[in-house]
């Protein structure tokens, strides 16, 4: 049997093409029952917004992670594990490992876009 590490290969993916996992097992920590969102709906704007809001919950320490990334940048050794999914919007990838980091990054971009934070081009490219 091939090890998981050997089955993975590095790719570069734009942040906009990463989808948070709406079936993230962490959500059970919020006291919610399990709600199995079909993969065909993962890219739906409202499904992603709901997953984003759940991940921003203080129970997951995402605000602290967001502030750390803001200070240090996103470190290249912080690999994410993603899986390509079918989407009407083209190539999208659901995050298997790294939902907290992706949420923190998307949150920082959101703050930049509304003017609450300002990042230079190098920071945004990172």
mmCIF file of C-alpha atoms in Angstrom:
data_model
loop_
_atom_site.group_PDB
_atom_site.id
_atom_site.type_symbol
_atom_site.label_atom_id
_atom_site.label_comp_id
_atom_site.label_asym_id
_atom_site.label_seq_id
_atom_site.Cartn_x
_atom_site.Cartn_y
_atom_site.Cartn_z
ATOM 1 C CA UNK A 1 0.000 0.000 0.000
ATOM 2 C CA UNK A 2 1.362 3.406 -1.017
ATOM 3 C CA UNK A 3 1.875 5.850 1.851
ATOM 4 C CA UNK A 4 -0.245 8.980 1.887
ATOM 5 C CA UNK A 5 2.855 11.173 1.637
ATOM 6 C CA UNK A 6 3.835 9.426 -1.613
ATOM 7 C CA UNK A 7 0.332 9.883 -3.031
ATOM 8 C CA UNK A 8 0.445 13.668 -2.607
ATOM 9 C CA UNK A 9 2.028 16.046 -5.085
ATOM 10 C CA UNK A 10 2.684 19.779 -4.688
ATOM 11 C CA UNK A 11 0.634 22.206 -6.778
ATOM 12 C CA UNK A 12 0.046 25.949 -6.678
ATOM 13 C CA UNK A 13 -3.548 27.056 -6.235
ATOM 14 C CA UNK A 14 -4.985 30.559 -6.033
ATOM 15 C CA UNK A 15 -6.732 31.402 -2.772
ATOM 16 C CA UNK A 16 -9.934 32.152 -4.714
ATOM 17 C CA UNK A 17 -9.924 28.562 -5.987
ATOM 18 C CA UNK A 18 -9.823 27.068 -2.492
ATOM 19 C CA UNK A 19 -13.110 26.051 -0.929
ATOM 20 C CA UNK A 20 -13.574 25.553 2.779
ATOM 21 C CA UNK A 21 -14.941 22.147 3.690
ATOM 22 C CA UNK A 22 -18.577 22.677 4.760
ATOM 23 C CA UNK A 23 -18.495 19.153 6.252
ATOM 24 C CA UNK A 24 -15.463 19.940 8.413
ATOM 25 C CA UNK A 25 -15.463 17.618 11.445
ATOM 26 C CA UNK A 26 -14.456 20.610 13.631
ATOM 27 C CA UNK A 27 -17.994 21.950 13.318
ATOM 28 C CA UNK A 28 -19.194 19.242 15.691
ATOM 29 C CA UNK A 29 -17.286 21.169 18.406
ATOM 30 C CA UNK A 30 -19.880 23.922 17.985
ATOM 31 C CA UNK A 31 -22.604 21.606 19.251
ATOM 32 C CA UNK A 32 -24.274 21.303 15.871
ATOM 33 C CA UNK A 33 -25.566 18.078 14.448
ATOM 34 C CA UNK A 34 -23.789 16.745 11.394
ATOM 35 C CA UNK A 35 -25.139 18.209 8.174
ATOM 36 C CA UNK A 36 -23.750 16.448 5.108
ATOM 37 C CA UNK A 37 -23.499 19.089 2.375
ATOM 38 C CA UNK A 38 -23.252 17.370 -1.029
ATOM 39 C CA UNK A 39 -20.003 18.074 -2.873
ATOM 40 C CA UNK A 40 -22.000 19.527 -5.775
ATOM 41 C CA UNK A 41 -22.899 22.456 -3.457
ATOM 42 C CA UNK A 42 -19.454 23.102 -1.958
ATOM 43 C CA UNK A 43 -18.818 26.085 -4.275
ATOM 44 C CA UNK A 44 -22.200 27.730 -3.563
ATOM 45 C CA UNK A 45 -21.582 31.230 -2.221
ATOM 46 C CA UNK A 46 -23.900 30.792 0.773
ATOM 47 C CA UNK A 47 -22.436 27.387 1.668
ATOM 48 C CA UNK A 48 -18.934 28.894 1.629
ATOM 49 C CA UNK A 49 -20.061 31.947 3.617
ATOM 50 C CA UNK A 50 -21.576 29.674 6.265
ATOM 51 C CA UNK A 51 -18.395 27.579 6.510
ATOM 52 C CA UNK A 52 -16.301 30.785 6.703
ATOM 53 C CA UNK A 53 -18.429 32.181 9.537
ATOM 54 C CA UNK A 54 -18.265 28.900 11.453
ATOM 55 C CA UNK A 55 -14.472 28.743 11.072
ATOM 56 C CA UNK A 56 -14.102 32.301 12.383
ATOM 57 C CA UNK A 57 -15.565 31.102 15.687
ATOM 58 C CA UNK A 58 -13.172 31.808 18.554
ATOM 59 C CA UNK A 59 -13.244 28.112 19.510
ATOM 60 C CA UNK A 60 -10.958 27.419 16.541
ATOM 61 C CA UNK A 61 -8.383 30.162 17.353
ATOM 62 C CA UNK A 62 -8.646 31.579 13.832
ATOM 63 C CA UNK A 63 -8.434 35.224 15.006
ATOM 64 C CA UNK A 64 -5.088 34.436 16.660
ATOM 65 C CA UNK A 65 -3.907 32.583 13.552
ATOM 66 C CA UNK A 66 -5.033 35.507 11.369
ATOM 67 C CA UNK A 67 -2.961 37.910 13.474
ATOM 68 C CA UNK A 68 0.084 35.621 13.338
ATOM 69 C CA UNK A 69 -0.124 35.387 9.548
ATOM 70 C CA UNK A 70 -0.582 39.169 9.367
ATOM 71 C CA UNK A 71 2.642 39.612 11.360
ATOM 72 C CA UNK A 72 4.807 36.838 9.894
ATOM 73 C CA UNK A 73 3.223 36.221 6.513
ATOM 74 C CA UNK A 74 2.112 32.838 5.251
ATOM 75 C CA UNK A 75 5.102 30.559 5.654
ATOM 76 C CA UNK A 76 5.818 28.294 2.640
ATOM 77 C CA UNK A 77 6.302 25.256 4.860
ATOM 78 C CA UNK A 78 2.657 25.601 5.958
ATOM 79 C CA UNK A 79 1.358 23.183 3.343
ATOM 80 C CA UNK A 80 -2.325 22.656 2.734
ATOM 81 C CA UNK A 81 -3.890 19.413 1.602
ATOM 82 C CA UNK A 82 -6.544 19.896 -1.055
ATOM 83 C CA UNK A 83 -8.596 17.778 -3.411
ATOM 84 C CA UNK A 84 -9.838 18.868 -6.840
ATOM 85 C CA UNK A 85 -13.608 18.906 -7.200
ATOM 86 C CA UNK A 86 -15.996 19.488 -10.069
ATOM 87 C CA UNK A 87 -17.435 22.984 -10.131
ATOM 88 C CA UNK A 88 -19.413 25.089 -12.554
ATOM 89 C CA UNK A 89 -16.885 27.855 -11.800
ATOM 90 C CA UNK A 90 -13.937 25.906 -13.218
ATOM 91 C CA UNK A 91 -11.186 24.198 -11.261
ATOM 92 C CA UNK A 92 -11.821 24.376 -7.536
ATOM 93 C CA UNK A 93 -10.183 22.577 -4.656
ATOM 94 C CA UNK A 94 -11.743 21.649 -1.336
ATOM 95 C CA UNK A 95 -9.430 21.998 1.646
ATOM 96 C CA UNK A 96 -8.858 18.702 3.431
ATOM 97 C CA UNK A 97 -6.171 19.953 5.827
ATOM 98 C CA UNK A 98 -5.694 23.664 6.492
ATOM 99 C CA UNK A 99 -9.226 25.082 6.775
ATOM 100 C CA UNK A 100 -8.137 27.334 9.663
ATOM 101 C CA UNK A 101 -5.240 28.778 7.650
ATOM 102 C CA UNK A 102 -7.380 29.287 4.543
ATOM 103 C CA UNK A 103 -10.045 31.012 6.661
ATOM 104 C CA UNK A 104 -7.413 33.289 8.199
ATOM 105 C CA UNK A 105 -6.023 34.152 4.763
ATOM 106 C CA UNK A 106 -9.464 34.826 3.272
ATOM 107 C CA UNK A 107 -10.302 36.946 6.326
ATOM 108 C CA UNK A 108 -7.146 39.043 5.849
ATOM 109 C CA UNK A 109 -7.973 39.563 2.166
ATOM 110 C CA UNK A 110 -11.527 40.547 3.117
ATOM 111 C CA UNK A 111 -10.183 43.099 5.636
ATOM 112 C CA UNK A 112 -7.824 44.473 2.967
ATOM 113 C CA UNK A 113 -10.641 44.798 0.426
ATOM 114 C CA UNK A 114 -12.830 46.824 2.808
ATOM 115 C CA UNK A 115 -9.931 49.039 3.920
ATOM 116 C CA UNK A 116 -9.565 47.791 7.494
ATOM 117 C CA UNK A 117 -6.093 46.467 6.664
ATOM 118 C CA UNK A 118 -3.625 47.493 3.995
ATOM 119 C CA UNK A 119 -1.143 45.068 2.494
ATOM 120 C CA UNK A 120 1.408 45.765 -0.203
ATOM 121 C CA UNK A 121 1.686 43.695 -3.388
ATOM 122 C CA UNK A 122 4.362 41.400 -1.933
ATOM 123 C CA UNK A 123 2.211 40.626 1.108
ATOM 124 C CA UNK A 124 -0.808 39.953 -1.077
ATOM 125 C CA UNK A 125 1.214 37.668 -3.356
ATOM 126 C CA UNK A 126 2.413 35.751 -0.291
#
